[in-house]
PDB file of C-alpha atoms in Angstrom:
ATOM      1  CA  MET A   1     -26.204  -6.524  41.438  1.00 53.00           C
ATOM      2  CA  GLU A   2     -25.566  -7.368  37.946  1.00 55.00           C
ATOM      3  CA  PRO A   3     -27.269  -5.048  35.026  1.00 60.00           C
ATOM      4  CA  SER A   4     -29.597  -6.058  33.197  1.00 59.00           C
ATOM      5  CA  GLY A   5     -30.074  -7.236  30.001  1.00 60.00           C
ATOM      6  CA  GLN A   6     -31.578  -4.198  28.251  1.00 61.00           C
ATOM      7  CA  ALA A   7     -29.110  -2.094  30.591  1.00 57.00           C
ATOM      8  CA  LEU A   8     -26.942  -3.850  28.290  1.00 51.00           C
ATOM      9  CA  GLY A   9     -28.135  -3.506  24.906  1.00 57.00           C
ATOM     10  CA  GLU A  10     -28.575   0.670  25.963  1.00 60.00           C
ATOM     11  CA  ALA A  11     -24.508   0.453  26.503  1.00 57.00           C
ATOM     12  CA  ALA A  12     -23.220  -1.141  23.459  1.00 54.00           C
ATOM     13  CA  THR A  13     -26.143   0.499  21.505  1.00 61.00           C
ATOM     14  CA  ALA A  14     -24.047   4.325  23.072  1.00 59.00           C
ATOM     15  CA  TRP A  15     -21.038   2.574  22.135  1.00 55.00           C
ATOM     16  CA  ARG A  16     -21.568   1.657  18.767  1.00 61.00           C
ATOM     17  CA  SER A  17     -23.084   4.943  17.932  1.00 66.00           C
ATOM     18  CA  ARG A  18     -19.772   7.140  19.400  1.00 70.00           C
ATOM     19  CA  PHE A  19     -16.952   4.248  17.454  1.00 60.00           C
ATOM     20  CA  VAL A  20     -18.806   5.397  14.082  1.00 63.00           C
ATOM     21  CA  SER A  21     -18.826   9.527  14.854  1.00 67.00           C
ATOM     22  CA  LEU A  22     -14.954   8.782  16.009  1.00 72.00           C
ATOM     23  CA  PHE A  23     -14.602   7.060  12.043  1.00 74.00           C
ATOM     24  CA  ASP A  24     -16.645   9.331  10.476  1.00 77.00           C
ATOM     25  CA  ARG A  25     -14.439  12.446  12.244  1.00 75.00           C
ATOM     26  CA  ALA A  26     -11.314  10.584  12.132  1.00 77.00           C
ATOM     27  CA  PRO A  27      -9.321  12.561   9.906  1.00 77.00           C
ATOM     28  CA  VAL A  28      -7.397   9.405   8.891  1.00 83.00           C
ATOM     29  CA  ALA A  29      -8.256   7.640   5.593  1.00 88.00           C
ATOM     30  CA  LEU A  30     -10.007   4.325   7.237  1.00 91.00           C
ATOM     31  CA  ALA A  31     -12.332   2.314   5.582  1.00 93.00           C
ATOM     32  CA  ILE A  32     -13.558  -1.624   6.866  1.00 92.00           C
ATOM     33  CA  SER A  33     -13.929  -4.294   4.297  1.00 92.00           C
ATOM     34  CA  ASP A  34     -14.998  -8.439   4.947  1.00 89.00           C
ATOM     35  CA  ALA A  35     -12.575 -10.850   4.790  1.00 85.00           C
ATOM     36  CA  TYR A  36     -12.233 -10.810   0.116  1.00 87.00           C
ATOM     37  CA  GLY A  37     -11.987  -7.108   0.382  1.00 90.00           C
ATOM     38  CA  LEU A  38     -15.696  -5.533   0.201  1.00 93.00           C
ATOM     39  CA  ILE A  39     -16.446  -2.402   2.006  1.00 94.00           C
ATOM     40  CA  LEU A  40     -18.604  -2.263   4.115  1.00 92.00           C
ATOM     41  CA  GLY A  41     -18.439   1.572   5.759  1.00 91.00           C
ATOM     42  CA  ALA A  42     -15.434   3.726   4.560  1.00 90.00           C
ATOM     43  CA  ASN A  43     -15.384   7.213   6.560  1.00 88.00           C
ATOM     44  CA  PRO A  44     -14.747  10.289   5.102  1.00 86.00           C
ATOM     45  CA  ALA A  45     -11.244  11.079   4.393  1.00 86.00           C
ATOM     46  CA  PHE A  46     -11.195   7.253   2.830  1.00 89.00           C
ATOM     47  CA  ALA A  47     -13.469   8.563   0.135  1.00 88.00           C
ATOM     48  CA  SER A  48     -11.592  11.306  -0.436  1.00 86.00           C
ATOM     49  CA  ALA A  49      -8.655  10.113  -1.923  1.00 87.00           C
ATOM     50  CA  TRP A  50     -11.652   9.422  -4.948  1.00 90.00           C
ATOM     51  CA  GLN A  51     -13.008  12.853  -4.768  1.00 84.00           C
ATOM     52  CA  LEU A  52     -16.980  10.639  -3.398  1.00 86.00           C
ATOM     53  CA  GLN A  53     -18.921  10.362  -1.250  1.00 85.00           C
ATOM     54  CA  PRO A  54     -18.468   7.310   1.636  1.00 83.00           C
ATOM     55  CA  GLY A  55     -21.875   5.665   0.627  1.00 88.00           C
ATOM     56  CA  LYS A  56     -20.570   5.643  -2.998  1.00 90.00           C
ATOM     57  CA  LEU A  57     -17.853   2.845  -1.726  1.00 93.00           C
ATOM     58  CA  GLU A  58     -19.532   0.581   0.184  1.00 92.00           C
ATOM     59  CA  GLY A  59     -19.919  -2.804  -1.430  1.00 93.00           C
ATOM     60  CA  ARG A  60     -17.460  -2.380  -4.015  1.00 94.00           C
ATOM     61  CA  ARG A  61     -13.676  -4.096  -3.444  1.00 94.00           C
ATOM     62  CA  LEU A  62     -10.972  -2.689  -2.525  1.00 94.00           C
ATOM     63  CA  LEU A  63      -9.021  -4.499  -5.095  1.00 91.00           C
ATOM     64  CA  ASP A  64     -11.729  -2.521  -7.863  1.00 93.00           C
ATOM     65  CA  ILE A  65     -10.052   0.900  -6.725  1.00 93.00           C
ATOM     66  CA  LEU A  66      -6.478   0.346  -5.854  1.00 93.00           C
ATOM     67  CA  THR A  67      -4.106  -2.103  -7.043  1.00 91.00           C
ATOM     68  CA  PRO A  68      -1.092  -3.455  -5.501  1.00 90.00           C
ATOM     69  CA  THR A  69       2.543  -2.755  -6.623  1.00 87.00           C
ATOM     70  CA  ASN A  70       4.530  -5.000  -4.274  1.00 82.00           C
ATOM     71  CA  ASP A  71       3.322  -8.254  -5.209  1.00 80.00           C
ATOM     72  CA  ARG A  72       5.394  -9.967  -1.505  1.00 83.00           C
ATOM     73  CA  GLN A  73       3.122  -7.767   0.307  1.00 84.00           C
ATOM     74  CA  LEU A  74      -0.014  -8.678  -0.780  1.00 82.00           C
ATOM     75  CA  HIS A  75       1.089 -12.512  -0.228  1.00 83.00           C
ATOM     76  CA  ARG A  76       2.474 -12.181   2.949  1.00 84.00           C
ATOM     77  CA  LEU A  77      -1.501 -10.376   3.214  1.00 83.00           C
ATOM     78  CA  ASP A  78      -3.243 -13.178   1.901  1.00 83.00           C
ATOM     79  CA  GLU A  79      -1.209 -15.387   4.138  1.00 84.00           C
ATOM     80  CA  ALA A  80      -1.766 -13.473   6.726  1.00 80.00           C
ATOM     81  CA  LEU A  81      -5.374 -14.163   6.138  1.00 78.00           C
ATOM     82  CA  ARG A  82      -5.892 -17.886   6.032  1.00 79.00           C
ATOM     83  CA  SER A  83      -4.208 -18.572   8.849  1.00 78.00           C
ATOM     84  CA  ARG A  84      -6.011 -15.789  11.219  1.00 74.00           C
ATOM     85  CA  ARG A  85      -2.733 -14.009  12.379  1.00 75.00           C
ATOM     86  CA  ARG A  86      -3.565 -11.090  14.078  1.00 71.00           C
ATOM     87  CA  SER A  87      -1.169  -7.923  13.092  1.00 80.00           C
ATOM     88  CA  ARG A  88      -0.773  -4.847  10.061  1.00 83.00           C
ATOM     89  CA  TYR A  89       0.009  -5.469   7.573  1.00 87.00           C
ATOM     90  CA  PRO A  90       0.790  -2.725   4.751  1.00 89.00           C
ATOM     91  CA  VAL A  91       0.435  -3.144   1.126  1.00 90.00           C
ATOM     92  CA  GLU A  92       1.917  -0.446  -1.884  1.00 90.00           C
ATOM     93  CA  VAL A  93      -1.171   0.688  -4.121  1.00 91.00           C
ATOM     94  CA  THR A  94      -2.129   2.762  -6.553  1.00 91.00           C
ATOM     95  CA  TRP A  95      -5.178   4.571  -7.804  1.00 91.00           C
ATOM     96  CA  GLN A  96      -6.806   6.872 -10.366  1.00 88.00           C
ATOM     97  CA  VAL A  97      -8.597   9.834  -9.539  1.00 84.00           C
ATOM     98  CA  ARG A  98      -9.636  11.376 -12.611  1.00 79.00           C
ATOM     99  CA  GLY A  99      -7.142   9.878 -15.074  1.00 79.00           C
ATOM    100  CA  THR A 100      -4.716  11.192 -12.618  1.00 83.00           C
ATOM    101  CA  ALA A 101      -2.643   8.540 -10.983  1.00 85.00           C
ATOM    102  CA  ARG A 102      -2.313   8.838  -6.423  1.00 87.00           C
ATOM    103  CA  HIS A 103       0.082   6.456  -4.342  1.00 88.00           C
ATOM    104  CA  GLY A 104       0.673   4.978  -1.193  1.00 88.00           C
ATOM    105  CA  ARG A 105       0.324   2.410   1.120  1.00 89.00           C
ATOM    106  CA  VAL A 106      -2.604   0.842   3.095  1.00 92.00           C
ATOM    107  CA  THR A 107      -2.416  -1.199   6.244  1.00 91.00           C
ATOM    108  CA  VAL A 108      -4.603  -4.053   6.403  1.00 91.00           C
ATOM    109  CA  GLU A 109      -5.505  -5.172  10.109  1.00 89.00           C
ATOM    110  CA  PRO A 110      -7.777  -7.910  11.226  1.00 84.00           C
ATOM    111  CA  VAL A 111      -9.835  -6.260  13.601  1.00 80.00           C
ATOM    112  CA  SER A 112     -13.209  -8.968  14.847  1.00 67.00           C
ATOM    113  CA  ASP A 113     -12.703 -11.625  17.125  1.00 58.00           C
ATOM    114  CA  PRO A 114     -10.491 -15.187  16.469  1.00 53.00           C
ATOM    115  CA  GLN A 115     -13.827 -16.976  16.825  1.00 54.00           C
ATOM    116  CA  ASP A 116     -15.148 -15.247  13.980  1.00 58.00           C
ATOM    117  CA  ASP A 117     -15.259 -17.446  10.773  1.00 65.00           C
ATOM    118  CA  VAL A 118     -15.278 -14.204   8.194  1.00 68.00           C
ATOM    119  CA  PRO A 119     -12.709 -11.932  10.338  1.00 76.00           C
ATOM    120  CA  ARG A 120     -13.291  -7.768   9.426  1.00 86.00           C
ATOM    121  CA  LEU A 121     -10.535  -5.419   7.971  1.00 90.00           C
ATOM    122  CA  LEU A 122     -10.041  -2.663   9.115  1.00 91.00           C
ATOM    123  CA  VAL A 123      -7.685  -0.815   6.238  1.00 93.00           C
ATOM    124  CA  SER A 124      -6.219   2.431   6.740  1.00 92.00           C
ATOM    125  CA  LEU A 125      -4.480   4.644   4.085  1.00 92.00           C
ATOM    126  CA  THR A 126      -2.038   7.168   3.238  1.00 88.00           C
ATOM    127  CA  GLU A 127      -1.345   8.909  -0.212  1.00 83.00           C
ATOM    128  CA  GLU A 128       3.015   9.250  -0.498  1.00 77.00           C
ATOM    129  CA  LEU A 129       3.099  13.233  -2.145  1.00 60.00           C
ATOM    130  CA  THR A 130       4.707  14.200  -5.666  1.00 50.00           C
ATOM    131  CA  GLY A 131       7.696  15.853  -5.195  1.00 41.00           C
ATOM    132  CA  GLU A 132       5.358  19.743  -5.915  1.00 38.00           C
ATOM    133  CA  PRO A 133       6.910  22.936  -4.615  1.00 35.00           C
ATOM    134  CA  GLY A 134       7.884  23.392  -0.746  1.00 36.00           C
ATOM    135  CA  GLY A 135       6.017  19.317  -0.282  1.00 38.00           C
ATOM    136  CA  GLY A 136       7.369  16.640   2.390  1.00 38.00           C
ATOM    137  CA  ARG A 137       9.737  13.894   1.340  1.00 38.00           C
ATOM    138  CA  SER A 138       9.364  11.104   2.789  1.00 38.00           C
ATOM    139  CA  GLU A 139      11.751   8.636   1.533  1.00 38.00           C
ATOM    140  CA  LEU A 140      15.493   8.555   2.087  1.00 37.00           C
ATOM    141  CA  SER A 141      18.270  10.577   2.036  1.00 39.00           C
ATOM    142  CA  PRO A 142      20.317  10.042  -1.838  1.00 38.00           C
ATOM    143  CA  GLU A 143      22.806  10.067  -0.120  1.00 38.00           C
ATOM    144  CA  ASP A 144      22.708   7.028   1.926  1.00 44.00           C
ATOM    145  CA  PRO A 145      21.168   4.086  -0.235  1.00 44.00           C
ATOM    146  CA  ALA A 146      22.797   1.364   2.593  1.00 39.00           C
ATOM    147  CA  ASP A 147      18.711   0.932   2.728  1.00 50.00           C
ATOM    148  CA  GLY A 148      19.277  -0.745  -0.263  1.00 69.00           C
ATOM    149  CA  LEU A 149      16.382  -1.684  -3.233  1.00 80.00           C
ATOM    150  CA  SER A 150      13.261  -3.799  -2.121  1.00 78.00           C
ATOM    151  CA  LEU A 151      12.944  -7.349  -3.586  1.00 80.00           C
ATOM    152  CA  GLN A 152      10.185  -5.468  -6.505  1.00 82.00           C
ATOM    153  CA  GLU A 153      12.914  -2.578  -7.410  1.00 86.00           C
ATOM    154  CA  ALA A 154      16.117  -5.471  -7.358  1.00 89.00           C
ATOM    155  CA  ARG A 155      14.426  -6.539  -9.821  1.00 91.00           C
ATOM    156  CA  ILE A 156      12.950  -3.993 -12.097  1.00 93.00           C
ATOM    157  CA  LEU A 157      16.118  -1.218 -12.038  1.00 94.00           C
ATOM    158  CA  PRO A 158      18.325  -3.661 -13.808  1.00 95.00           C
ATOM    159  CA  LEU A 159      15.585  -3.822 -16.763  1.00 95.00           C
ATOM    160  CA  VAL A 160      15.555  -0.588 -17.013  1.00 95.00           C
ATOM    161  CA  ALA A 161      19.266  -0.251 -16.695  1.00 95.00           C
ATOM    162  CA  ALA A 162      19.025  -2.835 -19.605  1.00 95.00           C
ATOM    163  CA  GLY A 163      16.464  -0.774 -21.883  1.00 94.00           C
ATOM    164  CA  ALA A 164      13.857  -2.977 -21.741  1.00 94.00           C
ATOM    165  CA  ALA A 165       9.966  -0.834 -22.071  1.00 92.00           C
ATOM    166  CA  GLY A 166       7.785  -0.622 -19.209  1.00 90.00           C
ATOM    167  CA  SER A 167       5.211  -3.047 -20.843  1.00 91.00           C
ATOM    168  CA  ALA A 168       7.804  -5.338 -20.621  1.00 93.00           C
ATOM    169  CA  ILE A 169       9.448  -4.886 -18.055  1.00 92.00           C
ATOM    170  CA  ALA A 170       5.573  -5.354 -16.170  1.00 88.00           C
ATOM    171  CA  ARG A 171       4.756  -8.790 -18.257  1.00 90.00           C
ATOM    172  CA  GLU A 172       8.828  -9.837 -16.831  1.00 90.00           C
ATOM    173  CA  VAL A 173       7.830  -8.603 -13.302  1.00 86.00           C
ATOM    174  CA  GLY A 174       4.059  -9.572 -13.094  1.00 83.00           C
ATOM    175  CA  LEU A 175       2.818  -5.660 -12.319  1.00 79.00           C
ATOM    176  CA  THR A 176       0.652  -3.183 -14.171  1.00 79.00           C
ATOM    177  CA  VAL A 177       3.142  -1.161 -16.490  1.00 83.00           C
ATOM    178  CA  ASP A 178       1.848   1.940 -13.832  1.00 79.00           C
ATOM    179  CA  GLY A 179       3.122  -0.383 -11.027  1.00 80.00           C
ATOM    180  CA  VAL A 180       6.169  -0.766 -12.889  1.00 85.00           C
ATOM    181  CA  ASN A 181       6.317   3.464 -12.899  1.00 84.00           C
ATOM    182  CA  TYR A 182       5.626   3.817  -9.277  1.00 81.00           C
ATOM    183  CA  HIS A 183       8.488   1.886  -8.375  1.00 84.00           C
ATOM    184  CA  VAL A 184      10.737   4.153 -10.728  1.00 89.00           C
ATOM    185  CA  THR A 185       9.555   7.698  -9.960  1.00 85.00           C
ATOM    186  CA  ARG A 186       9.992   6.215  -6.412  1.00 82.00           C
ATOM    187  CA  LEU A 187      13.211   4.952  -6.592  1.00 87.00           C
ATOM    188  CA  CYS A 188      13.557   8.399  -8.568  1.00 87.00           C
ATOM    189  CA  ARG A 189      13.069  10.670  -5.971  1.00 84.00           C
ATOM    190  CA  ARG A 190      14.972   8.602  -3.161  1.00 82.00           C
ATOM    191  CA  LEU A 191      17.801   9.120  -5.501  1.00 85.00           C
ATOM    192  CA  ASP A 192      16.961  12.771  -6.126  1.00 84.00           C
ATOM    193  CA  VAL A 193      17.127  12.170 -10.446  1.00 88.00           C
ATOM    194  CA  PRO A 194      15.038  13.656 -12.466  1.00 87.00           C
ATOM    195  CA  ASN A 195      14.748  10.614 -15.225  1.00 89.00           C
ATOM    196  CA  ARG A 196      16.045   7.373 -15.938  1.00 91.00           C
ATOM    197  CA  PRO A 197      19.059   8.064 -17.585  1.00 92.00           C
ATOM    198  CA  ALA A 198      19.956   9.747 -15.120  1.00 90.00           C
ATOM    199  CA  LEU A 199      19.101   7.213 -12.481  1.00 92.00           C
ATOM    200  CA  ILE A 200      21.385   4.003 -14.015  1.00 93.00           C
ATOM    201  CA  ALA A 201      23.721   6.271 -13.360  1.00 91.00           C
ATOM    202  CA  ARG A 202      23.574   7.509 -10.082  1.00 89.00           C
ATOM    203  CA  ALA A 203      22.606   3.097  -8.499  1.00 91.00           C
ATOM    204  CA  TYR A 204      26.202   2.194 -10.300  1.00 91.00           C
ATOM    205  CA  VAL A 205      27.469   5.291  -8.356  1.00 87.00           C
ATOM    206  CA  LEU A 206      25.729   3.962  -5.991  1.00 87.00           C
ATOM    207  CA  GLY A 207      26.089   0.081  -5.989  1.00 88.00           C
ATOM    208  CA  LEU A 208      23.106  -0.596  -6.299  1.00 90.00           C
ATOM    209  CA  LEU A 209      24.126  -2.403 -10.127  1.00 91.00           C
ATOM    210  CA  ASP A 210      26.847  -4.492 -10.357  1.00 90.00           C
ATOM    211  CA  PRO A 211      29.360  -2.763 -12.893  1.00 89.00           C
ATOM    212  CA  ALA A 212      30.951  -6.148 -14.176  1.00 89.00           C
ATOM    213  CA  ALA A 213      27.962  -7.858 -14.745  1.00 90.00           C
ATOM    214  CA  TRP A 214      26.117  -7.534 -18.454  1.00 92.00           C
ATOM    215  CA  PRO A 215      22.821  -7.347 -18.813  1.00 92.00           C
ATOM    216  CA  PRO A 216      22.289  -5.446 -15.627  1.00 93.00           C
ATOM    217  CA  ARG A 217      21.322  -6.517 -12.488  1.00 91.00           C
ATOM    218  CA  ALA A 218      21.654  -5.585  -8.840  1.00 91.00           C
ATOM    219  CA  ALA A 219      24.758  -5.564  -6.799  1.00 86.00           C
ATOM    220  CA  ALA A 220      25.399  -7.879  -3.566  1.00 73.00           C
ATOM    221  CA  ALA A 221      23.859  -5.930  -0.660  1.00 56.00           C
ATOM    222  CA  GLY A 222      22.247  -6.478   3.004  1.00 42.00           C
ATOM    223  CA  PRO A 223      18.755  -8.069   3.704  1.00 40.00           C
ATOM    224  CA  GLU A 224      16.187  -6.827   1.038  1.00 45.00           C
ATOM    225  CA  ARG A 225      13.878  -4.426   2.036  1.00 46.00           C
ATOM    226  CA  ALA A 226       9.996  -5.297   2.268  1.00 43.00           C
TER     227      ALA A 226
END
């Protein structure tokens, strides 16, 4: 005997209630948006990244509250959505909370039925912790440069070594000044140095910059990181 339409409707309502409950209680920062980045819902963990209540984010666009700092990752996501590919796409981002810059990564995953004309997107946010006393570090060991430079790092580091200002670097690579500072800070943490002059010196020692080139340029290496 097949279940009646009423029974199926009641089951669907029950599963929806369970999903909403799990979504709200999840410790992972999650949001659901439409294909154009309009936030349809956010859980408390996601909203807390801005010190807000979830309802305050609904109706806002992801690109209004998050600034991507890796153009290649953003382009890859755009191409995937246009071709309706189903996978997970990470994008490094920065955002502001009461005048303080935060950095992290969003992972975007289309989750609606492939037959839908307008897919829904599941967005998770992970904040990258700064190097506070006692805090963990997720970056590579500074003694191991084998992972090389990302595409953006390979463009930014030589400009830093040439003495370019942050605003000039931002114009050259197509990022905001905050985006440039994010990549420079990330490199400083990876290479375990306190400032830009030390970053340049260590980059030459580790072979990340070509010692025979002027203007500075990234050294030839293996495949670039995403």
